[in-house]
Coordinates of C-alpha atoms in Angstrom, one line a residue:
Chain A
M1 CA -0.1 0.0 0.1
S2 CA 1.2 3.6 0.3
I3 CA 2.6 6.1 -2.1
S4 CA 5.6 7.1 -3.7
I5 CA 6.3 10.7 -4.7
V6 CA 8.9 11.7 -7.1
G7 CA 9.3 15.5 -7.6
S8 CA 11.3 18.5 -6.4
V9 CA 12.5 19.2 -2.8
A10 CA 13.5 22.8 -3.0
F11 CA 14.3 26.1 -1.1
D12 CA 11.5 28.7 -2.3
T13 CA 11.8 32.4 -1.8
L14 CA 8.2 33.8 -2.0
H15 CA 6.8 37.3 -2.4
S16 CA 3.2 37.8 -1.7
P17 CA 1.0 40.8 -0.9
E18 CA 1.3 39.4 2.9
G19 CA 5.1 39.6 2.8
T20 CA 8.3 37.9 1.8
K21 CA 10.0 34.8 2.8
E22 CA 13.4 33.8 2.0
K23 CA 14.6 30.1 1.3
I24 CA 12.2 28.2 3.1
L25 CA 11.3 24.7 2.5
G26 CA 9.3 23.7 -0.5
G27 CA 9.2 21.6 -3.6
S28 CA 6.2 19.7 -5.3
A29 CA 7.2 16.4 -3.7
V30 CA 7.5 17.9 -0.2
Y31 CA 4.1 19.5 -0.3
A32 CA 2.4 16.5 -1.7
A33 CA 4.3 14.1 1.0
I34 CA 3.4 16.3 3.8
A35 CA -0.4 16.4 2.7
A36 CA -0.3 12.5 2.1
S37 CA 1.3 11.8 5.5
Y38 CA -2.2 12.7 6.7
F39 CA -3.6 9.5 5.2
T40 CA -0.8 7.2 4.6
F41 CA 2.9 6.5 4.6
P42 CA 4.5 8.4 2.0
A43 CA 8.3 8.0 0.4
V44 CA 9.9 10.9 -1.6
I45 CA 12.1 10.3 -4.5
G46 CA 14.2 13.5 -5.0
V47 CA 17.5 15.2 -4.8
V48 CA 19.0 17.9 -2.5
G49 CA 22.5 19.7 -2.6
E50 CA 25.1 20.0 0.0
D51 CA 23.3 23.2 1.6
F52 CA 20.1 21.3 2.4
H53 CA 20.0 21.2 5.9
A54 CA 19.5 17.8 7.8
E55 CA 16.5 19.2 10.1
K56 CA 14.5 19.6 6.9
L57 CA 15.0 15.8 6.2
E58 CA 14.2 15.2 9.9
L59 CA 11.0 17.2 9.8
L60 CA 9.8 14.8 6.9
Q61 CA 10.9 11.8 8.7
A62 CA 9.2 12.7 12.0
R63 CA 5.9 12.6 9.9
N64 CA 6.8 9.0 8.7
I65 CA 7.9 10.2 5.3
D66 CA 10.6 7.7 3.9
I67 CA 13.5 9.7 2.8
L68 CA 15.7 7.1 1.8
D69 CA 15.6 7.9 -2.0
I70 CA 16.1 11.5 -1.5
Q71 CA 19.6 11.7 -3.3
N72 CA 22.5 13.9 -1.8
K73 CA 24.5 15.5 -4.4
S74 CA 27.4 17.8 -4.5
G75 CA 26.1 21.2 -5.7
K76 CA 23.0 23.6 -4.4
T77 CA 19.6 22.6 -4.0
F78 CA 16.9 23.8 -6.5
H79 CA 16.0 27.2 -5.4
W80 CA 12.6 28.8 -6.6
T81 CA 11.6 32.6 -6.4
G82 CA 8.0 33.3 -7.1
S83 CA 5.9 36.2 -6.8
Y84 CA 2.2 36.7 -6.0
L85 CA 2.4 40.4 -5.9
E86 CA 0.5 40.9 -9.3
D87 CA -2.0 38.1 -8.9
I88 CA -2.4 35.9 -5.9
N89 CA -3.9 33.2 -7.8
S90 CA -0.8 32.8 -10.2
A91 CA 2.7 32.4 -9.5
K92 CA 5.2 34.6 -11.4
T93 CA 8.7 32.9 -11.5
V94 CA 11.1 35.7 -10.5
S95 CA 14.4 33.4 -10.7
T96 CA 15.1 29.6 -10.8
E97 CA 18.4 28.6 -9.7
I98 CA 18.1 24.7 -10.7
G99 CA 21.3 23.4 -8.9
V100 CA 21.2 19.5 -8.6
L101 CA 17.6 19.2 -9.8
G102 CA 18.9 19.9 -13.4
D103 CA 20.9 16.5 -13.5
F104 CA 18.0 14.5 -11.4
H105 CA 17.8 11.1 -12.5
P106 CA 15.0 9.4 -9.9
I107 CA 16.2 5.9 -8.4
L108 CA 13.5 4.0 -6.8
N109 CA 14.3 1.3 -4.3
E110 CA 12.5 -1.9 -4.5
K111 CA 10.0 -0.7 -1.8
N112 CA 9.4 2.5 -3.4
A113 CA 9.0 0.7 -7.0
E114 CA 6.3 -1.6 -5.5
R115 CA 4.1 1.0 -3.6
K116 CA 0.3 1.0 -4.7
I117 CA 0.6 4.4 -6.1
L118 CA 3.2 6.3 -7.8
F119 CA 2.8 10.2 -7.8
L120 CA 4.8 12.0 -10.5
A121 CA 4.7 15.7 -8.6
N122 CA 5.4 18.6 -10.9
N123 CA 8.9 18.2 -12.6
D124 CA 10.6 17.7 -15.8
P125 CA 8.6 15.1 -17.6
T126 CA 12.1 13.6 -18.8
A127 CA 12.6 12.8 -15.2
Q128 CA 8.9 11.6 -14.8
L129 CA 9.5 8.9 -17.5
E130 CA 12.7 7.8 -15.6
A131 CA 10.7 7.0 -12.7
V132 CA 7.6 5.5 -14.4
L133 CA 10.0 2.7 -16.2
Q134 CA 11.3 1.7 -12.7
S135 CA 7.9 1.4 -11.1
N136 CA 5.7 -1.6 -10.7
S137 CA 2.9 0.6 -8.9
E138 CA -0.7 -0.5 -9.5
W139 CA -1.6 3.3 -10.1
I140 CA 0.2 6.3 -11.7
A141 CA -0.7 9.8 -11.3
M142 CA 1.1 12.9 -12.7
D143 CA 1.0 16.7 -12.2
T144 CA 2.7 18.9 -14.6
M145 CA 2.9 22.9 -15.0
N146 CA 2.6 25.4 -18.0
L147 CA 6.4 25.4 -18.4
W148 CA 6.6 21.9 -19.1
I149 CA 3.5 22.1 -21.4
T150 CA 5.1 25.1 -23.3
L151 CA 8.8 23.5 -23.5
K152 CA 8.0 19.7 -23.8
R153 CA 4.7 18.9 -24.7
E154 CA 5.4 15.7 -26.5
E155 CA 7.1 14.4 -23.4
V156 CA 4.4 15.5 -21.4
I157 CA 2.0 13.3 -23.5
R158 CA 4.3 10.5 -23.4
V159 CA 4.2 10.5 -19.5
A160 CA 0.5 11.0 -19.7
Q161 CA 0.1 7.6 -21.5
K162 CA 1.9 5.8 -18.8
V163 CA -0.6 7.1 -15.9
Q164 CA -4.4 6.8 -14.9
F165 CA -4.4 10.3 -13.1
L166 CA -3.8 13.6 -14.4
F167 CA -3.7 16.7 -12.2
I168 CA -4.0 19.9 -14.0
N169 CA -5.3 23.3 -13.5
D170 CA -7.8 25.1 -15.9
A171 CA -5.2 27.4 -17.7
E172 CA -2.9 24.5 -18.2
L173 CA -5.6 22.2 -19.5
R174 CA -6.7 24.8 -22.1
M175 CA -3.1 24.8 -23.0
L176 CA -2.4 21.2 -23.4
A177 CA -5.5 20.5 -25.2
N178 CA -5.5 23.9 -27.1
H179 CA -9.2 24.1 -26.7
Y180 CA -10.8 27.3 -24.6
N181 CA -13.8 25.3 -23.4
L182 CA -12.9 23.3 -20.4
I183 CA -15.2 20.4 -20.9
Q184 CA -14.1 20.2 -24.6
A185 CA -10.2 20.3 -23.6
A186 CA -10.7 17.4 -21.2
K187 CA -12.7 15.4 -23.7
A188 CA -9.6 16.0 -26.2
V189 CA -7.0 15.1 -23.7
F190 CA -9.1 11.7 -23.2
E191 CA -8.9 11.2 -26.9
E192 CA -5.2 12.0 -27.2
V193 CA -4.4 9.8 -24.1
P194 CA -6.7 6.8 -24.3
S195 CA -5.1 5.0 -21.4
L196 CA -6.0 8.0 -19.0
K197 CA -8.8 7.0 -16.5
Y198 CA -9.1 10.3 -14.3
L199 CA -8.5 13.9 -15.2
I200 CA -8.6 16.2 -12.1
L201 CA -9.1 19.7 -12.8
K202 CA -8.0 22.3 -10.3
R203 CA -10.3 25.5 -10.5
G204 CA -8.5 27.2 -7.9
E205 CA -11.0 29.6 -5.7
H206 CA -13.8 28.4 -7.9
G207 CA -13.3 24.3 -6.8
A208 CA -12.3 21.4 -8.7
S209 CA -13.8 18.7 -10.8
L210 CA -13.2 15.1 -11.6
F211 CA -13.7 14.0 -15.3
T212 CA -13.7 10.4 -16.3
K213 CA -14.3 9.2 -19.8
D214 CA -18.0 9.2 -19.3
D215 CA -18.8 10.6 -16.0
Y216 CA -18.1 13.8 -14.1
F217 CA -18.3 15.5 -10.7
T218 CA -17.4 19.0 -9.5
I219 CA -17.2 20.8 -6.1
G220 CA -16.8 24.4 -5.0
A221 CA -13.7 25.2 -3.0
F222 CA -13.6 25.9 0.6
P223 CA -14.1 29.6 1.2
L224 CA -11.2 31.4 2.5
E225 CA -11.0 35.1 3.2
L226 CA -7.3 35.3 3.4
V227 CA -4.7 33.5 1.1
K228 CA -1.3 34.4 2.3
D229 CA 0.7 32.1 -0.2
P230 CA -0.7 29.8 -2.8
T231 CA 2.6 27.9 -3.2
G232 CA 2.1 24.2 -3.0
A233 CA -1.6 24.3 -3.0
G234 CA -2.0 22.0 -6.1
D235 CA 0.8 19.6 -4.8
S236 CA -0.8 19.3 -1.5
F237 CA -4.3 18.9 -3.1
A238 CA -2.9 16.1 -5.3
G239 CA -0.8 14.6 -2.1
S240 CA -4.0 14.4 -0.1
F241 CA -6.3 13.1 -2.8
L242 CA -4.0 10.3 -3.6
G243 CA -3.1 9.7 0.0
H244 CA -6.6 9.0 0.8
L245 CA -6.5 6.5 -2.0
A246 CA -3.4 4.8 -1.3
D247 CA -5.4 2.5 1.1
K248 CA -8.8 2.4 -0.6
E249 CA -10.5 0.7 -3.3
I250 CA -10.8 3.3 -6.2
T251 CA -14.3 3.9 -6.7
M252 CA -16.7 6.8 -7.4
E253 CA -17.3 7.0 -3.8
S254 CA -13.6 7.1 -2.7
L255 CA -12.6 9.5 -5.6
K256 CA -15.3 11.8 -4.4
E257 CA -14.0 11.9 -0.9
A258 CA -10.6 12.1 -2.2
L259 CA -11.7 15.4 -4.0
L260 CA -13.1 16.7 -0.9
L261 CA -10.1 16.2 1.1
G262 CA -7.9 17.3 -1.4
T263 CA -9.5 20.7 -1.6
V264 CA -9.8 20.9 2.3
T265 CA -6.2 20.2 2.6
S266 CA -4.9 22.5 0.1
S267 CA -7.0 25.4 1.9
F268 CA -5.0 25.2 4.7
T269 CA -1.8 25.1 2.8
V270 CA -2.7 28.7 1.4
E271 CA -3.3 30.1 4.9
E272 CA 0.5 30.7 5.7
F273 CA 3.7 30.9 3.8
G274 CA 5.4 27.5 2.6
P275 CA 4.1 24.6 4.2
E276 CA 3.8 26.2 7.8
R277 CA 0.2 25.8 8.1
L278 CA 0.0 22.2 6.3
L279 CA 2.5 20.9 9.0
E280 CA 0.7 22.3 11.9
I281 CA -2.8 21.0 11.3
S282 CA -4.5 17.7 12.6
R283 CA -6.2 15.0 10.9
E284 CA -9.3 16.2 12.8
Q285 CA -9.0 19.8 11.4
I286 CA -9.0 18.3 7.9
E287 CA -12.2 16.1 8.6
S288 CA -14.1 19.0 10.4
R289 CA -13.4 21.5 7.4
K290 CA -14.6 18.7 5.1
E291 CA -17.6 18.3 7.0
Q292 CA -18.4 22.2 6.7
L293 CA -17.6 22.2 3.0
I294 CA -19.9 19.1 2.7
K295 CA -22.5 21.6 4.1
Y296 CA -21.9 24.2 1.5
L297 CA -22.1 21.8 -1.3
S298 CA -25.2 20.0 -0.3
V299 CA -28.2 20.4 -2.9
Chain B
M1 CA -47.6 36.7 -6.6
S2 CA -45.3 36.9 -9.8
I3 CA -42.6 39.1 -10.7
S4 CA -42.0 42.6 -12.4
I5 CA -38.8 42.9 -14.3
V6 CA -37.4 46.5 -15.0
G7 CA -34.7 46.6 -17.8
S8 CA -33.8 46.8 -21.3
V9 CA -35.5 45.7 -24.2
A10 CA -33.2 45.8 -27.0
F11 CA -31.8 44.8 -30.6
D12 CA -28.4 42.7 -30.4
T13 CA -25.9 42.4 -33.0
L14 CA -23.5 39.6 -31.7
H15 CA -20.3 38.4 -32.9
S16 CA -19.0 35.3 -31.7
P17 CA -16.5 32.5 -32.9
E18 CA -19.7 30.8 -34.0
G19 CA -20.9 33.5 -36.3
T20 CA -22.6 37.0 -36.4
K21 CA -26.2 37.7 -35.9
E22 CA -27.6 41.3 -36.8
K23 CA -30.1 43.0 -34.7
I24 CA -31.8 40.1 -32.9
L25 CA -33.8 40.4 -29.9
G26 CA -32.4 41.1 -26.7
G27 CA -32.0 43.1 -23.6
S28 CA -31.8 42.2 -19.7
A29 CA -35.5 42.4 -19.1
V30 CA -36.2 40.3 -22.3
Y31 CA -34.1 37.4 -21.2
A32 CA -34.9 37.5 -17.7
A33 CA -38.6 37.5 -18.5
I34 CA -38.6 34.4 -21.0
A35 CA -36.6 32.6 -18.3
A36 CA -39.0 33.5 -15.5
S37 CA -42.0 32.5 -17.8
Y38 CA -41.2 28.8 -17.0
F39 CA -41.9 29.3 -13.7
T40 CA -44.3 32.1 -13.0
F41 CA -46.0 35.0 -14.9
P42 CA -43.8 37.9 -15.6
A43 CA -44.3 41.7 -16.5
V44 CA -41.5 43.6 -18.4
I45 CA -41.2 47.3 -17.7
G46 CA -39.1 49.0 -20.4
V47 CA -39.0 51.1 -23.6
V48 CA -39.0 50.4 -27.3
G49 CA -38.5 52.9 -30.3
E50 CA -40.5 52.7 -33.7
D51 CA -38.5 50.3 -35.2
F52 CA -39.5 47.7 -32.7
H53 CA -41.5 45.2 -34.5
A54 CA -45.1 44.3 -33.1
E55 CA -44.3 40.4 -33.7
K56 CA -41.6 40.5 -31.1
L57 CA -44.0 41.9 -28.3
E58 CA -46.0 39.0 -29.4
L59 CA -43.5 36.6 -29.0
L60 CA -43.4 37.6 -25.5
Q61 CA -47.1 37.7 -24.9
A62 CA -47.6 34.2 -26.2
R63 CA -45.4 33.2 -23.1
N64 CA -47.8 35.0 -20.9
I65 CA -45.4 37.9 -20.1
D66 CA -47.3 41.2 -19.6
I67 CA -45.8 44.0 -21.8
L68 CA -48.3 46.7 -20.6
D69 CA -45.4 48.8 -19.2
I70 CA -43.5 48.4 -22.3
Q71 CA -43.4 52.1 -23.3
N72 CA -43.5 52.9 -26.9
K73 CA -41.5 56.0 -27.8
S74 CA -40.5 58.1 -31.0
G75 CA -36.9 57.4 -31.8
K76 CA -34.9 53.9 -32.0
T77 CA -34.7 51.0 -29.9
F78 CA -31.6 50.3 -28.0
H79 CA -29.0 48.5 -30.1
W80 CA -25.9 47.0 -28.5
T81 CA -23.2 45.3 -30.5
G82 CA -21.1 43.1 -28.7
S83 CA -18.1 40.9 -29.3
Y84 CA -16.7 37.4 -27.9
L85 CA -14.4 36.9 -30.4
E86 CA -11.2 37.7 -28.3
D87 CA -12.9 35.8 -25.3
I88 CA -16.2 33.6 -25.2
N89 CA -16.6 34.4 -21.5
S90 CA -16.5 38.0 -21.6
A91 CA -18.3 40.5 -24.0
K92 CA -16.7 43.4 -25.6
T93 CA -18.8 46.3 -26.4
V94 CA -18.2 47.0 -30.0
S95 CA -20.7 49.9 -29.9
T96 CA -23.9 51.2 -28.3
E97 CA -26.7 52.9 -29.9
I98 CA -28.8 54.2 -26.8
G99 CA -31.9 55.2 -28.6
V100 CA -35.0 55.5 -26.2
L101 CA -33.2 53.8 -23.5
G102 CA -31.0 57.0 -23.0
D103 CA -34.2 58.8 -21.6
F104 CA -36.0 55.8 -20.0
H105 CA -38.1 56.3 -17.0
P106 CA -39.8 53.2 -15.7
I107 CA -43.7 53.6 -15.0
L108 CA -45.1 50.7 -13.0
N109 CA -48.8 50.2 -13.3
E110 CA -50.6 49.3 -10.1
K111 CA -50.5 45.9 -10.8
N112 CA -46.7 45.8 -11.6
A113 CA -46.1 48.0 -8.6
E114 CA -47.7 45.0 -6.3
R115 CA -46.1 41.9 -7.8
K116 CA -44.4 39.9 -5.0
I117 CA -40.8 40.3 -6.7
L118 CA -39.3 43.3 -8.4
F119 CA -36.2 42.7 -10.4
L120 CA -34.1 45.3 -11.4
A121 CA -32.5 43.6 -14.5
N122 CA -29.1 45.2 -15.7
N123 CA -29.8 48.8 -16.6
D124 CA -28.9 52.6 -15.5
P125 CA -29.0 52.5 -11.8
T126 CA -31.1 56.0 -12.0
A127 CA -33.8 54.1 -13.8
Q128 CA -33.5 51.2 -11.2
L129 CA -34.1 53.5 -8.3
E130 CA -37.0 55.1 -10.1
A131 CA -38.7 51.8 -10.4
V132 CA -37.8 51.0 -6.7
L133 CA -39.5 54.0 -5.6
Q134 CA -42.9 53.1 -7.4
S135 CA -42.8 49.5 -5.9
N136 CA -44.5 47.9 -3.2
S137 CA -42.9 44.5 -4.0
E138 CA -42.3 42.1 -0.8
W139 CA -38.6 41.3 -2.5
I140 CA -36.5 43.5 -4.7
A141 CA -33.5 42.3 -6.4
M142 CA -31.0 43.8 -8.7
D143 CA -28.2 42.9 -11.3
T144 CA -25.8 45.4 -12.5
M145 CA -22.5 45.3 -14.7
N146 CA -19.1 46.4 -14.5
L147 CA -20.0 49.7 -16.7
W148 CA -22.3 51.1 -13.9
I149 CA -19.7 50.2 -11.3
T150 CA -17.2 52.1 -12.9
L151 CA -19.6 55.2 -13.8
K152 CA -22.1 55.2 -11.2
R153 CA -20.8 53.4 -8.0
E154 CA -22.5 55.6 -5.5
E155 CA -25.9 55.1 -7.4
V156 CA -25.3 51.2 -7.7
I157 CA -24.8 51.3 -4.1
R158 CA -27.9 53.4 -3.4
V159 CA -29.9 50.9 -5.4
A160 CA -28.4 48.0 -3.3
Q161 CA -29.4 49.8 -0.2
K162 CA -33.2 49.1 -1.3
V163 CA -32.7 45.4 -2.4
Q164 CA -32.7 42.0 -0.7
F165 CA -31.0 40.2 -3.5
L166 CA -27.8 41.2 -5.6
F167 CA -26.7 39.4 -8.8
I168 CA -22.9 39.9 -9.7
N169 CA -20.2 38.3 -11.3
D170 CA -17.0 37.5 -10.2
A171 CA -15.2 40.4 -11.9
E172 CA -17.9 42.8 -11.0
L173 CA -17.9 41.8 -7.3
R174 CA -14.1 42.3 -7.2
M175 CA -14.7 45.9 -8.7
L176 CA -17.7 46.5 -6.4
A177 CA -15.9 45.8 -3.3
N178 CA -12.4 46.5 -4.3
H179 CA -11.2 43.3 -2.9
Y180 CA -9.6 40.4 -4.8
N181 CA -10.8 37.7 -2.7
L182 CA -14.2 36.9 -3.6
I183 CA -15.2 35.8 -0.1
Q184 CA -13.7 38.9 1.3
A185 CA -15.3 41.0 -1.3
A186 CA -18.7 39.4 -0.5
K187 CA -18.2 40.3 3.1
A188 CA -17.4 43.9 2.5
V189 CA -20.7 44.5 0.3
F190 CA -22.7 42.9 3.3
E191 CA -21.0 45.4 5.3
E192 CA -21.5 48.5 3.0
V193 CA -25.2 47.3 2.4
P194 CA -26.6 46.2 5.7
S195 CA -29.9 45.7 4.3
L196 CA -29.0 43.3 1.5
K197 CA -29.9 39.5 2.4
Y198 CA -28.5 37.5 -0.5
L199 CA -25.7 38.0 -2.7
I200 CA -25.5 35.7 -5.7
L201 CA -22.1 35.1 -7.4
K202 CA -21.9 34.1 -10.9
R203 CA -18.7 32.2 -11.6
G204 CA -19.7 31.4 -15.5
E205 CA -18.1 28.3 -16.4
H206 CA -17.2 27.4 -12.8
G207 CA -20.8 27.9 -11.2
A208 CA -22.4 29.9 -9.0
S209 CA -22.6 30.6 -5.3
L210 CA -25.1 32.2 -2.9
F211 CA -23.7 34.1 0.3
T212 CA -26.1 35.3 3.1
K213 CA -24.6 37.3 6.1
D214 CA -23.8 33.9 7.9
D215 CA -24.2 30.9 5.6
Y216 CA -22.9 30.0 2.1
F217 CA -24.0 27.5 -0.7
T218 CA -21.8 26.8 -4.0
I219 CA -22.6 24.7 -7.1
G220 CA -20.7 23.9 -10.4
A221 CA -21.8 24.9 -13.7
F222 CA -23.7 22.2 -15.9
P223 CA -20.9 21.3 -18.0
L224 CA -21.1 22.3 -21.8
E225 CA -19.0 21.6 -24.5
L226 CA -20.2 24.3 -26.8
V227 CA -20.9 28.0 -26.0
K228 CA -22.1 29.7 -28.9
D229 CA -23.0 32.9 -27.5
P230 CA -23.2 33.8 -23.8
T231 CA -25.4 37.1 -24.2
G232 CA -28.2 36.7 -21.7
A233 CA -26.7 34.1 -19.7
G234 CA -26.6 36.3 -16.4
D235 CA -30.2 37.8 -17.2
S236 CA -31.7 34.3 -17.9
F237 CA -29.8 33.0 -14.6
A238 CA -31.5 35.6 -12.5
G239 CA -35.0 35.4 -14.3
S240 CA -35.1 31.7 -13.6
F241 CA -33.8 32.1 -10.0
L242 CA -36.4 34.7 -9.2
G243 CA -39.2 33.1 -11.2
H244 CA -38.9 30.0 -9.0
L245 CA -39.1 32.1 -5.8
A246 CA -42.0 34.0 -7.1
D247 CA -44.5 31.5 -5.9
K248 CA -42.4 30.1 -3.3
E249 CA -41.6 31.0 0.4
I250 CA -38.0 32.0 0.3
T251 CA -36.2 29.5 2.8
M252 CA -32.5 28.0 2.2
E253 CA -33.9 25.1 0.6
S254 CA -36.0 27.4 -2.2
L255 CA -32.9 29.6 -2.8
K256 CA -30.7 26.3 -3.5
E257 CA -33.4 25.0 -5.8
A258 CA -33.3 28.4 -7.5
L259 CA -29.5 28.5 -7.8
L260 CA -29.9 24.9 -9.4
L261 CA -32.6 26.2 -11.8
G262 CA -30.8 29.5 -12.6
T263 CA -27.7 27.5 -13.5
V264 CA -29.3 25.1 -15.6
T265 CA -31.5 27.7 -17.6
S266 CA -28.7 29.8 -18.3
S267 CA -27.0 26.7 -19.7
F268 CA -29.5 26.4 -22.4
T269 CA -29.4 30.1 -23.2
V270 CA -25.7 30.2 -24.4
E271 CA -26.2 26.9 -26.4
E272 CA -27.5 29.3 -29.4
F273 CA -27.4 33.0 -30.5
G274 CA -29.6 35.4 -28.7
P275 CA -32.5 34.0 -26.7
E276 CA -33.4 31.3 -29.7
R277 CA -32.7 28.2 -27.4
L278 CA -34.2 29.8 -24.3
L279 CA -37.4 30.0 -26.2
E280 CA -37.6 26.7 -27.3
I281 CA -36.9 24.5 -24.5
S282 CA -39.4 23.0 -22.3
R283 CA -40.0 22.9 -18.5
E284 CA -39.3 19.2 -18.8
Q285 CA -35.8 19.9 -20.3
I286 CA -35.0 22.4 -17.4
E287 CA -36.0 19.7 -15.0
S288 CA -33.9 16.9 -16.3
R289 CA -30.9 19.0 -17.0
K290 CA -31.3 20.1 -13.2
E291 CA -31.4 16.3 -12.2
Q292 CA -28.2 15.6 -14.2
L293 CA -26.6 18.7 -12.6
I294 CA -27.7 17.2 -9.1
K295 CA -25.8 14.1 -10.1
Y296 CA -22.6 15.8 -10.9
L297 CA -22.7 17.8 -7.8
S298 CA -23.8 15.0 -5.1
V299 CA -21.1 14.6 -2.5

């Protein structure tokens, strides 16, 4: 059972209308693993440089996150600087110091290759594909971003052909499918990638939807008055969604529950800078906000 | 019981990626009244010029829409030309020939002043206020648009202070409240307009939400693969929403049903140019699509 998560482990420098944070813990795999750790035992497959402090890894280990496949390389850890000063909903990359992530080749140990779910958190599709080829997971899920769709669309599609779950936001879906209409765009992706079973559309403040080839389910977001820092929202959404499924049979019912949990978990993430809030909540707080959300949604 | 609808009666020229239509029937009051006519007996309060053809009014009468308070003035009917060529979700005004609407002073006959609901469909807030001052309706609802918020914000607020229902889309709500966060924006409007009871947020392809001072309810949109012409979507949303309430007690339950019906009715509107599709559907089709939507939403 459980889940292997391949992706970035990073330092983030963040500028938002609520302030600035310098070189805090970040990365797609980190957010996804912390979120998943509320539901199952995740492993992170990634790479860090010499400047990555041991206590950051201990922080993950303390949550029962397996870090054996986090490689230590000579060089600097990936460092992303992003700004939400213009638009709180959409990150603008100020600078990227790729460091050791530039030559990242994921290596999955035997245990990590056998976990029930492999999640390819947002990362270069070349590295995503390398991970897929080592995996015997029953279910594979992927996330991606506008950068990879623009630079490496063919490789993104090649990875998508190996997965059953695709997480994508509305702007990325429009870009990937080259259709403005989101329903048509989802349909076009299913046509281009026949092996895909579930497309999870992240609508940000408007909610999230689950598409299958012949079914559809949609929910609103948890209403939040303050978004301090949306970094990691998508990663923790997917981590929580898949973490819930790691020990469940995958049915329409468990998928709906996963969508609710992903929505609610990421609603905590954005309330503070970095993974701060995500690290301090309890499973009970997630459940309680989920019950509140169900009330807001019940027709 | 029933509903009085004050607003524009117009000719629209529409450019969308699906084609162009010249001078077809339009106007906020027309769309709202047709939508409401599936649920109750609406009256339209408006003005037309000498170029407005009698058969257009007969088309409304045939649906039991009361047109006694549509004034006939010498001059031209309001003619709006809009384009969705750049963005199918957001109308760009190409030209406005204001005609007789420029000097529109709504006059409500005794019956229209006494109907259960008065709906101030999108129009100059000066005319909206004139209508309110003649009305004895138990419930008053208003719609508005970015133009009036920009040009006449104070008057929009003055009208809002007379109503219990405000229909507004996400961009307009941000503009009206001067808050980017929609939840904070809704709260700010309730603070500025303490008399307001219900704020209905139209999120377009992402759905719609109902805010009260201390409650919240949100639903996704009906998934549509083709949007031919979004003109009148907001008007028919509100018309259907309020039409449903015209003969009901207003409770959280009837409001939720209204939100579903508004969503579904407007999903038909956008499938064809102008009010064409809205005119041809049946109550059964609305109900059937509503049942389908409930399936997509049920957690």
